[in-house]
């Protein structure tokens, strides 16, 4: 799936009677993602890693039924922020993100992602599947955000939902990002904001996929231990 044929609408929840886990990816597709590391563009490495995670989840008997994935992008302020609305992992197609010539405007994409996560978890509750697992919001960027005035409200919104145990935030900063900006989004930035090398996208999404698998086998509503992402820069 690329941005010319993106499916922005959320799809109905499958297996609604079962507890679900939702993962929202909020991804930087600004011009800097066209730069190369190890002879490959960062955006191509990101695509490969996400698609491998999707295949892993499809092949996991538990995640196949209960994991939902939504993908949101940011860069050009005039660009659609939803690449893929939430859907069951088994319904996800291959992802083909394209970096553009825009700058790094993130607030709108984050607000949409938080709204969609909230709506998705409400559907889980209304479906009678019991407590859902706490959803994840994963932000990846390699640049400085250019919408500074809009950052504080969405940062506080994310932290409030973390305090209420309504989402887990993780921010991954590729060299060139502003750590001070990214730390605004978490109460515990030492654990949730990670310096990261684009060469390790595959390892990162491998860990995210395996973490989803472990969490999906826990008891919904329990304090499952979150992974420690120390992948290095």
Tab-separated table of N, CA and C in Angstrom, residues 109-165:
chain	number	residue	atom	x	y	z
A	109	UNK	N	-0.688	14.713	12.894
A	109	UNK	CA	-0.669	13.256	12.774
A	109	UNK	C	-0.803	12.592	14.138
A	110	UNK	N	-0.146	13.142	15.155
A	110	UNK	CA	-0.257	12.577	16.501
A	110	UNK	C	-1.675	12.712	17.039
A	111	UNK	N	-2.288	13.861	16.835
A	111	UNK	CA	-3.663	14.043	17.309
A	111	UNK	C	-4.610	13.047	16.651
A	112	UNK	N	-4.443	12.850	15.349
A	112	UNK	CA	-5.300	11.890	14.651
A	112	UNK	C	-5.055	10.482	15.169
A	113	UNK	N	-3.793	10.127	15.372
A	113	UNK	CA	-3.471	8.788	15.871
A	113	UNK	C	-4.074	8.552	17.250
A	114	UNK	N	-3.972	9.541	18.139
A	114	UNK	CA	-4.541	9.393	19.485
A	114	UNK	C	-6.065	9.282	19.402
A	115	UNK	N	-6.686	10.080	18.549
A	115	UNK	CA	-8.134	9.977	18.365
A	115	UNK	C	-8.526	8.586	17.886
A	116	UNK	N	-7.811	8.097	16.900
A	116	UNK	CA	-8.149	6.784	16.334
A	116	UNK	C	-7.913	5.661	17.351
A	117	UNK	N	-6.836	5.766	18.126
A	117	UNK	CA	-6.599	4.763	19.179
A	117	UNK	C	-7.739	4.764	20.188
A	118	UNK	N	-8.168	5.949	20.580
A	118	UNK	CA	-9.271	6.066	21.549
A	118	UNK	C	-10.549	5.436	20.982
A	119	UNK	N	-10.847	5.736	19.730
A	119	UNK	CA	-12.044	5.175	19.103
A	119	UNK	C	-11.953	3.655	18.994
A	120	UNK	N	-10.754	3.170	18.681
A	120	UNK	CA	-10.585	1.725	18.521
A	120	UNK	C	-10.782	1.001	19.845
A	121	UNK	N	-10.206	1.521	20.903
A	121	UNK	CA	-10.337	0.865	22.200
A	121	UNK	C	-11.775	0.956	22.722
A	122	UNK	N	-12.501	2.005	22.357
A	122	UNK	CA	-13.918	2.080	22.716
A	122	UNK	C	-14.711	0.987	22.006
A	123	UNK	N	-14.366	0.699	20.758
A	123	UNK	CA	-15.031	-0.385	20.041
A	123	UNK	C	-14.769	-1.723	20.722
A	124	UNK	N	-13.534	-1.919	21.181
A	124	UNK	CA	-13.236	-3.166	21.890
A	124	UNK	C	-14.137	-3.317	23.109
A	125	UNK	N	-14.272	-2.244	23.883
A	125	UNK	CA	-15.084	-2.295	25.100
A	125	UNK	C	-16.547	-2.550	24.774
A	126	UNK	N	-17.055	-1.885	23.741
A	126	UNK	CA	-18.461	-2.045	23.370
A	126	UNK	C	-18.749	-3.431	22.823
A	127	UNK	N	-17.706	-4.110	22.312
A	127	UNK	CA	-17.906	-5.425	21.721
A	127	UNK	C	-17.999	-6.546	22.723
A	128	UNK	N	-17.749	-6.256	23.990
A	128	UNK	CA	-17.887	-7.280	25.011
A	128	UNK	C	-16.701	-8.203	25.134
A	129	UNK	N	-15.561	-7.780	24.593
A	129	UNK	CA	-14.376	-8.634	24.645
A	129	UNK	C	-13.596	-8.523	25.940
A	130	UNK	N	-14.160	-7.867	26.931
A	130	UNK	CA	-13.428	-7.678	28.177
A	130	UNK	C	-12.422	-6.564	28.043
A	131	UNK	N	-11.506	-6.481	28.977
A	131	UNK	CA	-10.486	-5.434	28.932
A	131	UNK	C	-9.552	-5.645	27.750
A	132	UNK	N	-9.305	-4.586	26.995
A	132	UNK	CA	-8.311	-4.652	25.933
A	132	UNK	C	-6.930	-4.434	26.532
A	133	UNK	N	-5.915	-4.834	25.817
A	133	UNK	CA	-4.555	-4.519	26.218
A	133	UNK	C	-4.299	-3.040	25.952
A	134	UNK	N	-3.437	-2.451	26.758
A	134	UNK	CA	-3.127	-1.029	26.589
A	134	UNK	C	-2.483	-0.840	25.213
A	135	UNK	N	-3.033	0.047	24.374
A	135	UNK	CA	-2.483	0.229	23.031
A	135	UNK	C	-1.141	0.945	23.051
A	136	UNK	N	-0.405	0.777	21.974
A	136	UNK	CA	0.904	1.403	21.814
A	136	UNK	C	0.826	2.511	20.776
A	137	UNK	N	1.529	3.607	21.063
A	137	UNK	CA	1.728	4.695	20.116
A	137	UNK	C	3.236	4.829	19.907
A	138	UNK	N	3.712	4.528	18.707
A	138	UNK	CA	5.143	4.536	18.388
A	138	UNK	C	5.416	5.648	17.385
A	139	UNK	N	6.285	6.582	17.765
A	139	UNK	CA	6.661	7.717	16.931
A	139	UNK	C	8.120	7.558	16.499
A	140	UNK	N	8.370	7.690	15.186
A	140	UNK	CA	9.731	7.599	14.653
A	140	UNK	C	10.018	8.852	13.847
A	141	UNK	N	11.150	9.513	14.152
A	141	UNK	CA	11.519	10.731	13.428
A	141	UNK	C	13.025	10.850	13.307
A	142	UNK	N	13.457	11.573	12.260
A	142	UNK	CA	14.883	11.838	12.109
A	142	UNK	C	15.154	13.334	11.989
A	143	UNK	N	14.196	14.170	12.423
A	143	UNK	CA	14.387	15.610	12.272
A	143	UNK	C	13.785	16.411	13.406
A	144	UNK	N	13.972	17.704	13.343
A	144	UNK	CA	13.374	18.613	14.316
A	144	UNK	C	11.950	18.951	13.875
A	145	UNK	N	11.044	18.983	14.835
A	145	UNK	CA	9.661	19.338	14.524
A	145	UNK	C	9.562	20.844	14.272
A	146	UNK	N	8.773	21.216	13.267
A	146	UNK	CA	8.654	22.613	12.878
A	146	UNK	C	7.341	23.253	13.310
A	147	UNK	N	6.526	22.513	14.059
A	147	UNK	CA	5.256	23.062	14.536
A	147	UNK	C	5.285	23.187	16.064
A	148	UNK	N	6.255	23.953	16.546
A	148	UNK	CA	6.522	24.027	17.984
A	148	UNK	C	5.310	24.430	18.810
A	149	UNK	N	4.533	25.397	18.345
A	149	UNK	CA	3.402	25.874	19.140
A	149	UNK	C	2.334	24.799	19.306
A	150	UNK	N	2.271	23.867	18.377
A	150	UNK	CA	1.258	22.814	18.454
A	150	UNK	C	1.725	21.602	19.253
A	151	UNK	N	2.996	21.575	19.659
A	151	UNK	CA	3.519	20.395	20.344
A	151	UNK	C	3.009	20.257	21.771
A	152	UNK	N	2.943	21.361	22.509
A	152	UNK	CA	2.596	21.276	23.933
A	152	UNK	C	1.232	20.634	24.159
A	153	UNK	N	0.162	21.047	23.434
A	153	UNK	CA	-1.150	20.431	23.693
A	153	UNK	C	-1.181	18.930	23.425
A	154	UNK	N	-0.598	18.480	22.316
A	154	UNK	CA	-0.636	17.052	22.032
A	154	UNK	C	0.303	16.299	22.960
A	155	UNK	N	1.416	16.905	23.352
A	155	UNK	CA	2.313	16.249	24.307
A	155	UNK	C	1.611	16.024	25.638
A	156	UNK	N	0.885	17.022	26.120
A	156	UNK	CA	0.162	16.872	27.376
A	156	UNK	C	-0.950	15.845	27.241
A	157	UNK	N	-1.574	15.816	26.089
A	157	UNK	CA	-2.646	14.833	25.865
A	157	UNK	C	-2.105	13.404	25.932
A	158	UNK	N	-0.967	13.179	25.306
A	158	UNK	CA	-0.359	11.849	25.326
A	158	UNK	C	0.058	11.474	26.748
A	159	UNK	N	0.682	12.401	27.453
A	159	UNK	CA	1.117	12.107	28.827
A	159	UNK	C	-0.081	11.838	29.735
A	160	UNK	N	-1.181	12.554	29.540
A	160	UNK	CA	-2.366	12.315	30.344
A	160	UNK	C	-2.911	10.911	30.105
A	161	UNK	N	-2.931	10.493	28.867
A	161	UNK	CA	-3.435	9.146	28.567
A	161	UNK	C	-2.466	8.076	29.090
A	162	UNK	N	-1.183	8.408	29.124
A	162	UNK	CA	-0.238	7.481	29.754
A	162	UNK	C	-0.517	7.369	31.252
A	163	UNK	N	-0.752	8.510	31.888
A	163	UNK	CA	-1.029	8.485	33.327
A	163	UNK	C	-2.289	7.673	33.627
A	164	UNK	N	-3.246	7.725	32.718
A	164	UNK	CA	-4.505	6.992	32.887
A	164	UNK	C	-4.390	5.538	32.422
A	165	UNK	N	-3.195	5.150	31.986
A	165	UNK	CA	-2.933	3.800	31.475
A	165	UNK	C	-3.821	3.477	30.283
